[in-house]
Short mmCIF file of C-alpha atoms in Angstrom, two decimals:
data_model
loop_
_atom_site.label_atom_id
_atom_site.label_comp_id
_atom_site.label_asym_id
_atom_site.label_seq_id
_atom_site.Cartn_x
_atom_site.Cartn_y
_atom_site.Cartn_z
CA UNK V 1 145.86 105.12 143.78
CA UNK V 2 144.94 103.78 146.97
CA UNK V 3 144.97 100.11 147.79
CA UNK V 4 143.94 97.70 150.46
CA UNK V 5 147.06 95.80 151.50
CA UNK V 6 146.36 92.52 154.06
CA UNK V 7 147.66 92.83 157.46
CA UNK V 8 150.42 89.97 156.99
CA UNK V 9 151.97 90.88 153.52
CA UNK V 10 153.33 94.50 155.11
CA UNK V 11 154.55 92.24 158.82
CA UNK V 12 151.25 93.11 160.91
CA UNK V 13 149.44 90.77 162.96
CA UNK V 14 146.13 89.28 162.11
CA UNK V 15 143.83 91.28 164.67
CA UNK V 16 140.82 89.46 166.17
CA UNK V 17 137.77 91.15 167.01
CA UNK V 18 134.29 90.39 168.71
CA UNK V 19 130.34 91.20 167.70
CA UNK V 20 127.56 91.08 170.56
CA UNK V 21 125.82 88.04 169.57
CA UNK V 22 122.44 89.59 169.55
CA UNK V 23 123.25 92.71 168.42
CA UNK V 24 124.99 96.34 169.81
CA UNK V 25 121.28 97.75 171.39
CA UNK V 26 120.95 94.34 173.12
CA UNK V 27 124.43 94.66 174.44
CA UNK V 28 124.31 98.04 175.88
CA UNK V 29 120.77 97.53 177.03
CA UNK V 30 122.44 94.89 179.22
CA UNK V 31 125.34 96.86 179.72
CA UNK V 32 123.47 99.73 181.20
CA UNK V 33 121.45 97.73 183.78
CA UNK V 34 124.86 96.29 184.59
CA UNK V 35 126.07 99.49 185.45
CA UNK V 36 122.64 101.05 186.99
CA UNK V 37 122.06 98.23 189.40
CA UNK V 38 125.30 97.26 190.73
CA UNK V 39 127.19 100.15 190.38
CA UNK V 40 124.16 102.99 190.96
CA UNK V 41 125.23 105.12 187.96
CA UNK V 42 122.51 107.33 186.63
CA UNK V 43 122.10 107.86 183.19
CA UNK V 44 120.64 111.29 181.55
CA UNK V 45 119.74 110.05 178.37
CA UNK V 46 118.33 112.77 175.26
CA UNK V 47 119.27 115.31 177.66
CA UNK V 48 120.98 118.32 176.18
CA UNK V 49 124.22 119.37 178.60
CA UNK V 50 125.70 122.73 178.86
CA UNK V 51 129.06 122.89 180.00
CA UNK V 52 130.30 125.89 181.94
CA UNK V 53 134.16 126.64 183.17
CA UNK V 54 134.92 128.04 186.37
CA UNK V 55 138.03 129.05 186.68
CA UNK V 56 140.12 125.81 186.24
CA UNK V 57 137.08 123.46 186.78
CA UNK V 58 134.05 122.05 184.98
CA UNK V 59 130.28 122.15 185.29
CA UNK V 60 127.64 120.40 183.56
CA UNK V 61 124.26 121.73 183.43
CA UNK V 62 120.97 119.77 182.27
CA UNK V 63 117.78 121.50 182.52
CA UNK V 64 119.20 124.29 184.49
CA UNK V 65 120.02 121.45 186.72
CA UNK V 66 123.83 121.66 188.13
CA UNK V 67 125.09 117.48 187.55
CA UNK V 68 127.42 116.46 190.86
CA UNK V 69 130.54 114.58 190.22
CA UNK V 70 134.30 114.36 190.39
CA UNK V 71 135.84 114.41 186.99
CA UNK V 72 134.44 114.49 183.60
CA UNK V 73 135.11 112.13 181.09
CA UNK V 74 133.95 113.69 177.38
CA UNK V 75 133.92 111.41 174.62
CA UNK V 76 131.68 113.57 172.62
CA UNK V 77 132.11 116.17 170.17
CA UNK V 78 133.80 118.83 171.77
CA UNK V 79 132.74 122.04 169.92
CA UNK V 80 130.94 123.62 172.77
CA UNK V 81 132.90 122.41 175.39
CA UNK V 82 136.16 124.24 173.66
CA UNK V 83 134.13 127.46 172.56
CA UNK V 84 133.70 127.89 175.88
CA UNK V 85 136.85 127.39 177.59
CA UNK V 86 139.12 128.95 174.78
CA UNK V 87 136.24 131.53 172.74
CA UNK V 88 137.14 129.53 169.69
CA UNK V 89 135.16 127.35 167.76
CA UNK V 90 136.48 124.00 165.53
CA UNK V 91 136.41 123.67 161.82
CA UNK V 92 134.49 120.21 162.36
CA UNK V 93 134.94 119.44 158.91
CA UNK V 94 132.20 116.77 158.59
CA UNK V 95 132.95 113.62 156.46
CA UNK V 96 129.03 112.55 155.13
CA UNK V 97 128.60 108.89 154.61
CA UNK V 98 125.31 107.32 153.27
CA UNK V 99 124.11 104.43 155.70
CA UNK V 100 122.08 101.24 153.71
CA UNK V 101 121.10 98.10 154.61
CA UNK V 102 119.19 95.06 152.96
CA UNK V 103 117.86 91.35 153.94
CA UNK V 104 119.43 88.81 151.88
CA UNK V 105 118.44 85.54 150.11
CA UNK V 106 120.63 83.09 151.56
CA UNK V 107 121.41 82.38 155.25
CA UNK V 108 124.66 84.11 156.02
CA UNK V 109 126.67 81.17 158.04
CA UNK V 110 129.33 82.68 158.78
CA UNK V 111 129.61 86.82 159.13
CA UNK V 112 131.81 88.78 156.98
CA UNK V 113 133.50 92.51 157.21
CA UNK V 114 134.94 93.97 154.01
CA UNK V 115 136.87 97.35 153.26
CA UNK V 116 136.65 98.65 149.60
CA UNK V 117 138.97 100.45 148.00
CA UNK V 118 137.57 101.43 144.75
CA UNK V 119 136.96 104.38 142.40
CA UNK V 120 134.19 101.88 140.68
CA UNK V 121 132.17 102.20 143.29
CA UNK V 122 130.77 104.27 146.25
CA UNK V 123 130.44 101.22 148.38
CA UNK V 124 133.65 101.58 150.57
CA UNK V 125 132.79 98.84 153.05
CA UNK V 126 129.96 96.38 154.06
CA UNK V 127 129.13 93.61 156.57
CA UNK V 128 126.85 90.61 156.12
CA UNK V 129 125.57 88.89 159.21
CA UNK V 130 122.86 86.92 160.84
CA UNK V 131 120.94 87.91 163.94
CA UNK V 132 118.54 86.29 165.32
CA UNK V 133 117.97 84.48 162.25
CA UNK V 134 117.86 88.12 159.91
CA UNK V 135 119.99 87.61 157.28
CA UNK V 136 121.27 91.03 156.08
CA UNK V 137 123.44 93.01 154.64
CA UNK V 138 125.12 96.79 155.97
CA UNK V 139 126.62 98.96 153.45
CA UNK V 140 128.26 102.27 154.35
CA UNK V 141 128.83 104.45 150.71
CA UNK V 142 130.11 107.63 150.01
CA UNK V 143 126.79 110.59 149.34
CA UNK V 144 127.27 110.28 145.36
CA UNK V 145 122.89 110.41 144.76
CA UNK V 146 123.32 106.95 143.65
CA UNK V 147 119.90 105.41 143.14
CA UNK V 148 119.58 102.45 145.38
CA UNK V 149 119.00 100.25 142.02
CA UNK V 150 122.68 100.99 141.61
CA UNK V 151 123.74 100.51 144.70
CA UNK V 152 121.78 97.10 144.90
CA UNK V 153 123.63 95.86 142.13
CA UNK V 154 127.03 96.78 142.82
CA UNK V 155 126.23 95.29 146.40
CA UNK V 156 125.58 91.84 144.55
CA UNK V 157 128.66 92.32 142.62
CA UNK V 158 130.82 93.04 145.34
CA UNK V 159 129.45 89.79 147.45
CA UNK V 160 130.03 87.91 144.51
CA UNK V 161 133.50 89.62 143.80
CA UNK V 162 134.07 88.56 147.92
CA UNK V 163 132.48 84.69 147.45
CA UNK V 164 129.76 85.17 149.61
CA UNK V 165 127.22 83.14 147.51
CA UNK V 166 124.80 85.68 148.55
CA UNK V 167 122.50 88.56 146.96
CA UNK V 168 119.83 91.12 148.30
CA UNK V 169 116.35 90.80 148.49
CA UNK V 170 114.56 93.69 146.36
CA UNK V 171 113.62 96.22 149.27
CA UNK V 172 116.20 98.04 151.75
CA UNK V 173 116.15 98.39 155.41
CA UNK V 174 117.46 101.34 156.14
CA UNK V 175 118.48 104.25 153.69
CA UNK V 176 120.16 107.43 155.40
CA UNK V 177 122.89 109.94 155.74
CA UNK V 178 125.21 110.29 158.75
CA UNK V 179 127.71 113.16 159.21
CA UNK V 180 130.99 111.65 160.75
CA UNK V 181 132.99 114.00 162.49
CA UNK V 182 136.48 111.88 161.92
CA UNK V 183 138.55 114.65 159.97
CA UNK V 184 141.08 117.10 161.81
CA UNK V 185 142.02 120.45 159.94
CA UNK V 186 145.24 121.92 161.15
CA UNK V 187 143.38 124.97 162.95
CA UNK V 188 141.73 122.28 164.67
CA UNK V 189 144.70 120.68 165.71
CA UNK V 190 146.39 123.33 166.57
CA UNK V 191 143.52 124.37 169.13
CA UNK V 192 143.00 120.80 170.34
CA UNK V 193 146.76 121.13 171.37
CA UNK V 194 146.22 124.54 173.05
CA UNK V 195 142.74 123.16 174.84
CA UNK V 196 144.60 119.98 175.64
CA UNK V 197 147.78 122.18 177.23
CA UNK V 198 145.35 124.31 179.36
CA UNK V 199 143.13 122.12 181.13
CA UNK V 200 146.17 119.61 181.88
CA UNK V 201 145.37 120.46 185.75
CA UNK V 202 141.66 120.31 185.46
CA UNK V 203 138.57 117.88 185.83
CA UNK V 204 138.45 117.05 182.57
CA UNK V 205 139.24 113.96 181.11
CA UNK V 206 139.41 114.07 177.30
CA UNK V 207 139.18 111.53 174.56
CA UNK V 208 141.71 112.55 172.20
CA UNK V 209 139.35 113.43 169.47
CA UNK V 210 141.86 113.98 166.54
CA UNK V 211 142.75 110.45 167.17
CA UNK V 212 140.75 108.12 164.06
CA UNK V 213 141.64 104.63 166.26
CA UNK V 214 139.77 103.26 168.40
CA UNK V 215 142.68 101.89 170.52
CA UNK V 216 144.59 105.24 170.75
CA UNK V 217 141.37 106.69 172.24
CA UNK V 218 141.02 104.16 175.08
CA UNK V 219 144.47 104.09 175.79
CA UNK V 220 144.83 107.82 176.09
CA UNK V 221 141.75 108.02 178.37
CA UNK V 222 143.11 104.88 180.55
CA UNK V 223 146.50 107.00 180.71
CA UNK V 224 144.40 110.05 182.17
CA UNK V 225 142.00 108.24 184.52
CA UNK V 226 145.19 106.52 185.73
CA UNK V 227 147.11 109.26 186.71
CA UNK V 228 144.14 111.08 188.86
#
C-alpha cells in the first residue's frame, strides 16, 4: 500500500510555493522579453539542434547552422546528446500520463493542489484554480481508457472528498496524453554516471536528469555554473 503522509506528522516543514498570477505562458512570455531586451539573449525556438562532440568540446548545430557560445547548459532529454558522445543509447523508459481539464460551476476562491494516492481511482492528482476569472479544474490520471464520464465523476467525488464545494461543468478542456520521461533504469544510470564522469572537463553543463526534484536539479546546475 502506498499512502500520502502530511509533511508535519513525519518532522518536515510545511513548504510554500508560488503560481504566476496570470498563468505560466504569460509568465515566460514576460520572462523572455526580460531576457531578450536587457540581456540580448536570442532564442531558437521549434528549432531542431544537433549536437556534435569534438574531442572534449560541444557543438550545436541548427539548420546546418554552427550556434556560438561558451558553455552549454542541457536541461533536455539527453538521448542524442549521450548517443553521441558515448555510442550508447538510454532505456528512456517513458511514464504515460493522461492530461484533462474542465471549467467548473462555482468560483474557485481560493486555489487548491491535491496528490492522490488511490487504487480507486486513476486520478493521482489535480488542481483547481481561477485565472482571469476561468474557473477550472486540471487533472493528471494514469492512461487506464477511462471514459471521461468516469473520470468526470470521480473528479466531483474527489472535490467533494477534498471540501471544495465545487463540481465540473459537462464538457472538458483539454483531453490528451503526455509521455513523461521521469523514470531511471539501472542501465541508464549506470551510463548517466559514465557520461557524467567523462565530460567532467568539458563545456557541458548538465541537469542531472535521473534526479525526480526539482530542487536537486537547480542546485546541481548552480554547483556546475559556479565552479566554471
Amino acid at each position: 500500500k502506498i499512502y500520502g503522509i502530511p509533511r508535519n506528522n513525519v518532522g518536515l516543514r510545511k513548504l510554500q510555493a508560488a503560481l504566476p498570477l496570470n498563468g505560466y505562458n504569460d509568465f515566460f512570455e514576460k520572462f523572455k522579453n526580460i531576457l531578450e531586451k536587457k540581456y540580448k539573449i536570442k532564442f531558437h525556438l521549434r528549432k531542431p539542434i544537433k549536437p556534435i562532440w569534438k574531442k572534449n568540446l560541444i557543438s550545436l548545430y541548427t539548420s546546418a547552422k554552427e550556434l556560438k557560445f561558451d558553455n552549454v547548459i542541457w536541461t533536455a532529454n539527453p538521448t542524442s546528446l549521450i548517443k553521441n558522445f558515448l555510442s550508447e543509447k538510454l532505456d528512456s523508459i517513458p511514464l504515460v500520463v493522461r492530461v484533462i481539464s474542465f471549467n467548473l460551476n462555482k468560483e474557485v476562491k481560493k486555489n487548491y493542489y491535491a496528490h492522490i494516492f488511490s487504487s480507486k481511482t486513476s486520478i493521482t492528482k489535480f488542481y483547481t484554480y481561477n485565472i482571469n476569472e476561468n474557473n477550472s479544474l486540471y487533472l493528471e490520471c494514469f492512461d487506464e481508457n477511462e471514459s471521461i464520464q468516469n473520470i468526470k465523476k470521480e473528479a466531483n467525488h474527489l472535490l467533494k472528498k477534498f471540501n471544495q464545494n465545487n463540481s465540473v461543468k459537462d464538457n472538458h478542456l483539454i483531453d490528451r496524453i503526455e509521455k513523461r520521461y521521469i523514470l531511471t533504469s539501472l542501465r541508464d544510470k549506470r551510463i548517466l554516471n559514465t557520461f557524467y564522469k567523462r565530460t567532467k572537463k568539458t563545456n557541458l553543463i548538465h541537469a542531472g536528469w535521473e534526479n525526480y526534484s526539482r530542487s536537486d536539479k537547480i542546485r546541481i546546475l548552480t554547483n556546475q555554473i559556479d565552479s566554471i
